[in-house]
Tab-separated table of C-alpha atoms in Angstrom:
chain	number	residue	atom	x	y	z
A	1482	MET	CA	190.133	89.162	55.479
A	1483	ALA	CA	190.711	91.137	58.535
A	1484	ASP	CA	189.494	87.950	60.579
A	1485	ASP	CA	192.221	85.929	58.217
A	1486	LEU	CA	194.892	88.043	59.205
A	1487	ARG	CA	194.317	87.844	62.817
A	1488	PHE	CA	193.676	84.234	62.767
A	1489	THR	CA	197.137	83.752	60.749
A	1490	LEU	CA	198.952	86.606	63.550
A	1491	GLU	CA	197.522	84.461	66.252
A	1492	ARG	CA	199.086	81.325	65.086
A	1493	VAL	CA	202.201	82.895	64.963
A	1494	GLY	CA	201.925	84.223	67.957
A	1495	GLU	CA	201.562	81.191	70.271
A	1496	ARG	CA	205.120	80.708	68.417
A	1497	PHE	CA	206.465	84.021	69.503
A	1498	ASN	CA	204.564	84.636	72.730
A	1499	LEU	CA	202.537	87.377	71.372
A	1500	GLY	CA	199.426	88.080	73.754
A	1501	GLU	CA	195.912	89.260	72.633
A	1502	TYR	CA	196.952	93.268	73.808
A	1503	GLU	CA	200.577	92.540	71.626
A	1504	ILE	CA	198.186	91.571	68.717
A	1505	ASP	CA	195.651	94.030	69.016
A	1506	ALA	CA	198.240	96.655	69.449
A	1507	TYR	CA	200.477	95.537	66.376
A	1508	LEU	CA	197.423	95.495	64.373
A	1509	ALA	CA	196.817	98.645	65.085
A	1510	VAL	CA	199.799	100.454	64.095
A	1511	LEU	CA	200.875	98.226	61.111
A	1512	GLU	CA	197.423	99.671	59.994
A	1513	HIS	CA	197.906	103.466	60.767
A	1514	GLY	CA	201.487	102.957	60.200
A	1515	GLU	CA	202.096	105.678	63.689
A	1516	LEU	CA	200.135	105.616	66.384
A	1517	THR	CA	200.519	106.968	69.565
A	1518	ALA	CA	200.069	105.345	73.162
A	1519	SER	CA	196.251	106.962	73.418
A	1520	GLU	CA	195.245	106.619	69.760
A	1521	ILE	CA	196.113	102.752	70.516
A	1522	ALA	CA	193.697	102.570	73.109
A	1523	ASP	CA	191.423	104.409	71.479
A	1524	ASN	CA	191.578	101.825	68.122
A	1525	THR	CA	191.204	98.627	70.535
A	1526	ASP	CA	189.975	96.981	73.973
A	1527	ILE	CA	193.560	97.572	75.630
A	1528	PRO	CA	193.383	99.243	79.227
A	1529	GLN	CA	195.377	102.493	79.311
A	1530	PRO	CA	197.894	101.800	81.821
A	1531	ARG	CA	198.616	98.311	79.808
A	1532	VAL	CA	199.459	100.313	76.090
A	1533	TYR	CA	203.540	101.241	77.178
A	1534	ASP	CA	204.177	97.547	78.289
A	1535	THR	CA	202.587	96.320	75.666
A	1536	VAL	CA	204.459	98.120	72.942
A	1537	ARG	CA	207.675	97.612	74.977
A	1538	SER	CA	207.018	94.248	74.274
A	1539	LEU	CA	206.619	94.778	70.571
A	1540	SER	CA	209.550	96.917	69.891
A	1541	ASP	CA	211.839	94.323	71.989
A	1542	ARG	CA	210.510	91.585	69.457
A	1543	GLY	CA	211.684	94.257	66.577
A	1544	LEU	CA	208.501	94.425	65.307
A	1545	VAL	CA	207.422	98.561	65.722
A	1546	GLU	CA	209.936	101.412	66.911
A	1547	LEU	CA	209.220	104.008	69.535
A	1548	ARG	CA	210.117	106.694	69.074
A	1549	GLU	CA	210.790	109.451	72.084
A	1550	SER	CA	208.877	112.255	71.990
A	1551	ARG	CA	206.214	113.637	73.462
A	1552	PRO	CA	203.903	111.873	72.876
A	1553	MET	CA	205.946	108.918	72.145
A	1554	LYS	CA	205.346	107.609	68.816
A	1555	ILE	CA	205.285	103.718	67.673
A	1556	VAL	CA	205.759	103.347	64.319
A	1557	ALA	CA	205.404	100.274	62.269
A	1558	VAL	CA	208.359	98.237	61.069
A	1559	ASP	CA	207.745	96.793	57.423
A	1560	PRO	CA	206.582	93.155	57.859
A	1561	GLU	CA	209.144	92.268	55.839
A	1562	ASP	CA	212.120	93.378	57.408
A	1563	ALA	CA	210.522	91.819	60.652
A	1564	PHE	CA	209.422	88.313	59.664
A	1565	GLY	CA	212.035	88.327	56.571
A	1566	ASN	CA	214.310	85.645	57.935
A	1567	ILE	CA	211.757	83.607	60.088
A	1568	GLN	CA	210.399	81.180	57.617
A	1569	SER	CA	214.361	80.028	56.324
A	1570	SER	CA	215.165	80.204	59.802
A	1571	LEU	CA	212.154	78.098	61.155
A	1572	THR	CA	211.968	75.183	58.286
A	1573	GLU	CA	215.753	74.441	59.646
A	1574	LEU	CA	214.366	74.274	63.063
A	1575	VAL	CA	211.667	72.455	62.176
A	1576	ASP	CA	213.725	69.693	60.507
A	1577	GLU	CA	216.771	69.643	63.085
A	1578	LEU	CA	214.184	68.855	65.851
A	1579	ALA	CA	212.151	66.717	64.150
A	1580	ALA	CA	215.202	64.459	63.714
A	1581	ARG	CA	215.270	65.024	67.234
A	1582	TYR	CA	211.632	64.118	68.616
A	1583	THR	CA	210.750	61.073	70.608
A	1584	ALA	CA	206.677	61.134	70.799
A	1585	PRO	CA	205.494	61.528	74.564
A	1586	ALA	CA	202.998	58.921	76.547
A	1587	ARG	CA	200.202	60.384	76.937
A	1588	ASP	CA	199.373	62.403	80.099
A	1589	THR	CA	197.402	60.043	82.027
A	1590	GLU	CA	196.757	62.509	85.123
A	1591	ALA	CA	193.155	63.158	85.823
A	1592	VAL	CA	193.569	66.965	86.256
A	1593	SER	CA	196.193	69.143	85.588
A	1594	LEU	CA	197.408	72.972	85.542
A	1595	VAL	CA	198.291	74.549	82.566
A	1596	LYS	CA	199.544	78.013	82.398
A	1597	SER	CA	200.078	79.215	78.909
A	1598	ARG	CA	198.086	80.555	76.156
A	1599	SER	CA	198.922	78.454	73.098
A	1600	THR	CA	198.948	75.344	75.499
A	1601	ILE	CA	195.216	76.367	76.875
A	1602	LEU	CA	194.432	76.737	73.113
A	1603	ARG	CA	196.016	73.548	71.941
A	1604	TYR	CA	193.886	71.589	75.067
A	1605	ILE	CA	190.202	73.349	73.538
A	1606	GLU	CA	191.494	71.977	70.234
A	1607	GLU	CA	191.691	68.573	71.586
A	1608	VAL	CA	188.730	68.522	73.411
A	1609	VAL	CA	186.813	69.649	70.361
A	1610	ASP	CA	188.450	66.917	68.469
A	1611	SER	CA	188.010	64.065	70.331
A	1612	ALA	CA	184.219	65.225	71.169
A	1613	GLU	CA	182.138	61.310	69.628
A	1614	TYR	CA	178.509	62.692	70.337
A	1615	GLU	CA	178.078	65.489	72.458
A	1616	LEU	CA	180.339	68.541	73.144
A	1617	VAL	CA	179.728	71.730	75.100
A	1618	LEU	CA	181.049	75.043	74.333
A	1619	SER	CA	182.058	78.502	76.345
A	1620	LEU	CA	184.006	80.762	73.560
A	1621	THR	CA	185.339	84.292	72.902
A	1622	PRO	CA	184.018	85.768	69.359
A	1623	ASP	CA	187.861	85.056	68.253
A	1624	LEU	CA	187.714	81.711	69.697
A	1625	LEU	CA	184.538	80.960	67.786
A	1626	ARG	CA	186.261	82.249	64.602
A	1627	ARG	CA	189.410	80.161	65.130
A	1628	PHE	CA	187.737	77.075	65.600
A	1629	TYR	CA	185.196	77.533	63.246
A	1630	ASP	CA	186.465	74.515	60.589
A	1631	ASP	CA	186.852	72.422	63.776
A	1632	LEU	CA	182.984	73.063	65.229
A	1633	ALA	CA	182.019	72.369	61.035
A	1634	GLU	CA	183.412	68.966	61.071
A	1635	ALA	CA	181.933	67.413	63.941
A	1636	ILE	CA	178.391	68.877	63.018
A	1637	ASP	CA	179.188	67.298	59.958
A	1638	GLY	CA	179.686	64.054	61.862
A	1639	GLY	CA	176.761	64.113	64.031
A	1640	VAL	CA	178.105	65.375	67.494
A	1641	SER	CA	175.270	67.698	68.905
A	1642	ILE	CA	176.925	71.377	70.104
A	1643	ASP	CA	175.734	73.724	73.518
A	1644	LEU	CA	177.813	76.220	71.842
A	1645	LEU	CA	177.725	79.634	74.373
A	1646	VAL	CA	179.366	83.005	72.596
A	1647	THR	CA	180.587	85.316	75.451
A	1648	PRO	CA	180.603	88.869	75.552
A	1649	ALA	CA	177.575	89.362	73.531
A	1650	SER	CA	178.395	92.425	72.534
A	1651	ARG	CA	180.942	90.738	70.397
A	1652	ALA	CA	178.603	87.915	69.161
A	1653	PRO	CA	178.362	87.601	65.820
A	1654	ASP	CA	175.082	88.557	63.774
A	1655	PRO	CA	173.108	85.301	63.380
A	1656	ASP	CA	171.999	87.392	60.256
A	1657	GLU	CA	175.165	87.146	59.272
A	1658	PHE	CA	176.971	84.470	60.880
A	1659	ASP	CA	175.721	81.180	60.674
A	1660	TYR	CA	175.690	79.483	63.812
A	1661	LEU	CA	174.248	76.254	62.768
A	1662	ASP	CA	176.995	75.435	60.926
A	1663	VAL	CA	178.962	74.663	63.938
A	1664	CYS	CA	176.360	74.200	66.190
A	1665	THR	CA	173.379	72.532	67.295
A	1666	ILE	CA	172.227	75.849	69.197
A	1667	ALA	CA	173.843	78.748	70.000
A	1668	ARG	CA	173.379	81.567	72.983
A	1669	ALA	CA	175.364	84.397	74.008
A	1670	ARG	CA	175.817	85.671	77.618
A	1671	ARG	CA	176.606	89.187	78.314
A	1672	GLY	CA	179.739	90.830	79.868
A	1673	ILE	CA	183.722	89.071	80.124
A	1674	THR	CA	183.266	87.291	83.343
A	1675	THR	CA	182.227	84.142	81.185
A	1676	PRO	CA	185.494	81.707	81.401
A	1677	VAL	CA	186.108	80.215	78.261
A	1678	LEU	CA	185.297	75.730	78.378
A	1679	ALA	CA	184.793	72.935	76.104
A	1680	VAL	CA	183.424	69.324	77.646
A	1681	ALA	CA	183.232	66.442	74.971
A	1682	ASP	CA	181.306	63.717	75.828
A	1683	GLY	CA	181.197	64.622	80.016
A	1684	GLU	CA	184.369	63.651	80.598
A	1685	TYR	CA	187.345	65.605	78.594
A	1686	SER	CA	187.308	68.756	79.916
A	1687	VAL	CA	189.340	72.365	79.617
A	1688	TYR	CA	188.562	75.454	81.687
A	1689	ALA	CA	190.068	78.947	81.768
A	1690	THR	CA	189.104	82.223	82.536
A	1691	GLN	CA	189.411	84.721	80.021
A	1692	ASP	CA	192.208	86.327	81.115
A	1693	ALA	CA	194.178	83.676	80.933
A	1694	LEU	CA	194.112	83.620	77.364
A	1695	ARG	CA	195.323	86.817	77.645
A	1696	ASP	CA	198.860	85.324	78.719
A	1697	ASP	CA	197.957	87.143	81.930
A	1698	GLN	CA	200.806	85.133	84.346
A	1699	ASP	CA	198.624	84.705	87.197
A	1700	ARG	CA	195.748	82.633	85.839
A	1701	TYR	CA	195.546	79.029	85.237
A	1702	GLY	CA	193.442	76.848	82.713
A	1703	VAL	CA	192.175	73.221	84.642
A	1704	ILE	CA	192.345	69.990	82.219
A	1705	PHE	CA	189.947	67.014	83.499
A	1706	ASN	CA	191.697	64.793	80.877
A	1707	ARG	CA	189.409	61.831	80.676
A	1708	SER	CA	188.080	62.102	84.392
A	1709	ALA	CA	184.456	61.630	85.753
A	1710	LEU	CA	185.277	65.122	87.265
A	1711	GLY	CA	184.244	66.541	84.011
A	1712	PHE	CA	180.840	66.549	85.038
A	1713	LEU	CA	181.338	69.351	87.118
A	1714	VAL	CA	182.468	71.688	83.897
A	1715	SER	CA	179.243	70.554	82.377
A	1716	GLY	CA	177.384	71.121	85.405
A	1717	PHE	CA	178.290	74.831	85.906
A	1718	PHE	CA	178.064	75.220	82.648
A	1719	GLY	CA	174.489	73.899	82.286
A	1720	THR	CA	173.163	75.601	85.699
A	1721	VAL	CA	175.141	78.998	86.103
A	1722	LEU	CA	175.882	79.924	82.291
A	1723	TRP	CA	173.656	78.398	79.799
A	1724	THR	CA	170.477	79.538	81.849
A	1725	THR	CA	171.324	83.160	81.859
A	1726	ALA	CA	172.171	83.485	78.050
A	1727	GLU	CA	169.880	84.426	75.463
A	1728	THR	CA	169.524	82.166	72.466
A	1729	LEU	CA	170.992	82.998	68.953
A	1730	ALA	CA	170.115	79.969	66.642
A	1731	ALA	CA	168.876	76.459	67.372
A	1732	ASP	CA	168.171	73.637	65.213
A	1733	GLY	CA	167.352	71.006	67.524
A	1734	LYS	CA	163.905	69.484	65.838
A	1735	ARG	CA	166.300	68.404	62.606
A	1736	ARG	CA	168.483	65.884	64.226
A	1737	PRO	CA	167.902	62.633	63.714
A	1738	PHE	CA	167.171	59.712	66.660
A	1739	PRO	CA	168.583	58.297	68.034
A	1740	ARG	CA	170.111	60.328	69.793
A	1741	ARG	CA	173.454	59.896	72.349
A	1742	TYR	CA	173.743	61.859	75.548
A	1743	ALA	CA	176.362	62.503	78.030
A	1744	SER	CA	174.151	64.736	80.034
A	1745	ILE	CA	170.745	63.505	81.047
A	1746	ARG	CA	169.682	67.337	81.297
A	1747	ARG	CA	169.680	67.503	77.172
A	1748	ALA	CA	168.513	64.401	76.733
A	1749	VAL	CA	165.454	65.283	79.138
A	1750	LYS	CA	164.819	69.149	77.572
A	1751	ASP	CA	164.856	67.484	73.603
A	1752	ILE	CA	161.839	64.379	75.055
A	1753	ARG	CA	159.958	67.264	76.483
A	1754	GLU	CA	160.651	69.920	73.225
A	1755	LEU	CA	159.911	67.675	71.098
A	1756	GLY	CA	156.934	65.760	72.887
A	1757	GLY	CA	155.386	62.188	71.614
A	1758	GLU	CA	156.476	58.820	72.587
A	1759	PHE	CA	160.747	58.163	73.195
A	1760	TYR	CA	162.214	54.986	74.742
A	1761	ALA	CA	165.787	54.813	76.196
A	1762	THR	CA	168.796	53.090	76.691
A	1763	VAL	CA	170.919	53.906	79.913
A	1764	GLU	CA	173.969	52.423	81.080
A	1765	GLY	CA	174.808	53.853	84.523
A	1766	ARG	CA	175.661	52.745	87.876
A	1767	ASP	CA	173.274	51.308	90.618
A	1768	VAL	CA	172.858	54.081	93.568
A	1769	GLU	CA	172.404	51.904	96.646
A	1770	THR	CA	175.448	49.339	94.947
A	1771	GLY	CA	177.034	50.825	92.433
A	1772	ASN	CA	176.945	48.073	90.269
A	1773	PRO	CA	177.124	48.701	86.362
A	1774	ILE	CA	174.148	48.491	85.542
A	1775	VAL	CA	171.819	48.896	81.801
A	1776	VAL	CA	168.167	50.093	81.575
A	1777	GLU	CA	166.047	50.071	78.316
A	1778	GLY	CA	162.432	50.512	78.006
A	1779	ARG	CA	159.390	53.298	77.426
A	1780	VAL	CA	160.045	57.236	79.102
A	1781	VAL	CA	157.227	57.638	81.237
A	1782	ASP	CA	157.443	60.404	82.720
A	1783	VAL	CA	160.192	63.210	82.795
A	1784	ALA	CA	161.478	65.834	85.409
A	1785	PHE	CA	162.881	68.774	84.496
A	1786	GLU	CA	163.609	72.544	85.873
A	1787	ASP	CA	163.949	75.667	84.078
A	1788	THR	CA	167.557	76.174	86.622
A	1789	GLU	CA	168.806	72.816	85.071
A	1790	GLU	CA	169.294	71.978	88.723
A	1791	VAL	CA	166.755	69.305	88.599
A	1792	ALA	CA	166.717	66.614	85.267
A	1793	GLY	CA	165.686	62.809	85.682
A	1794	MET	CA	163.580	59.830	83.662
A	1795	THR	CA	161.129	57.487	84.544
A	1796	ILE	CA	161.451	54.195	82.145
A	1797	GLU	CA	159.476	51.189	82.271
A	1798	THR	CA	161.480	48.479	81.838
A	1799	ASP	CA	159.970	44.575	81.503
A	1800	GLU	CA	160.777	44.682	85.690
A	1801	GLY	CA	158.876	47.661	86.404
A	1802	TYR	CA	159.838	51.420	86.739
A	1803	VAL	CA	163.440	52.955	87.377
A	1804	ASP	CA	163.909	56.577	87.998
A	1805	VAL	CA	167.243	57.434	85.882
A	1806	GLY	CA	169.169	60.717	87.392
A	1807	GLY	CA	172.186	62.109	85.949
A	1808	LEU	CA	176.052	62.160	87.370
A	1809	VAL	CA	176.181	61.458	91.632
A	1810	ALA	CA	172.069	61.063	91.769
A	1811	ALA	CA	171.228	60.106	95.108
A	1812	LEU	CA	167.344	60.174	94.877
A	1813	GLU	CA	166.901	57.996	92.220
A	1814	ASP	CA	167.412	54.649	91.353
A	1815	VAL	CA	169.997	54.847	88.410
A	1816	GLU	CA	173.040	56.879	88.226
A	1817	ALA	CA	172.806	57.662	84.054
A	1818	GLN	CA	176.488	57.721	82.922
A	1819	GLU	CA	175.531	57.216	78.892
A	1820	ILE	CA	171.948	57.765	77.575
A	1821	ARG	CA	170.456	57.020	74.170
A	1822	VAL	CA	167.110	58.041	73.288
A	1823	GLY	CA	164.808	56.408	70.241
A	1824	ARG	CA	161.107	57.354	68.854
A	1825	ASN	CA	160.028	52.983	67.877
A	1826	SER	CA	162.252	50.919	70.234
A	1827	PRO	CA	165.254	51.495	72.815
A	1828	PRO	CA	168.464	52.192	70.731
A	1829	GLY	CA	170.859	49.302	71.008
A	1830	ARG	CA	174.280	49.781	72.611
A	1831	ILE	CA	177.121	50.369	71.145
């Protein structure tokens, strides 16, 4: 129930520009009726120096009252009084705005900087919803709960999801939370320095610090809009974040073949872990000429390091052996852009 309330309040908060600290403080004051600044700091993760600015912001919005005493008291305002006129006002506003609305053309810029929390969250949701076969994510526990239904729908649709939850100290207990409802494999990473990110099919991606999601006006999120540069975010996730995290849950063996991959690292890891004979169809570019190429055949060898800095495969084709690497490959024959792996024969192209 508390998580549902917070989720709903975050939705409202996006409309009224409530940051994470403001939401935390408001819920704490509502629960207790009246708190001092020190008590708010004790009951939340808000740093003591930020409490006064936070509660004054809530007071400016009419959500709490500040009683100047020693120490100052922060008193909850009845939500019916605080939000009483909002619903009817919003209904009228939405109707009027809808009458004027013209749908904008989709942003085609390869890279964009965004600043507000609500905009970053909207892009994360869009990245999750756009994934066709592969999704990598680094989320806080609050964001995991927020996007639970979207991730569950993606899993049901056959999308492979690598999920990193950070900080690990706040990650839901695997005995109480069924991670495999929302991902293929889940890991947790220590500390609050891990960024929030999402990459769909190796291309469309968003990257932001956790500070940017607290409405820190000096922090930005970066959007790679269907850009090949999305592999930079995916590569950072795989080599820096994923390799320094602890596994919470894994379900890789239960996914059916053929499987589709944007990352050669994930393809090679599955081949290594599951064992047996595999066949692959690789769409990519000839490293020397840059010409588009399709390679089909039996996988005869794989190369992989636990740091994930090295990943590749050798495919036996009708013309001979072909070495396949990931994006921006230089040592192999082919740069793989999309890989399909099957058990009995090379999977057909879509």
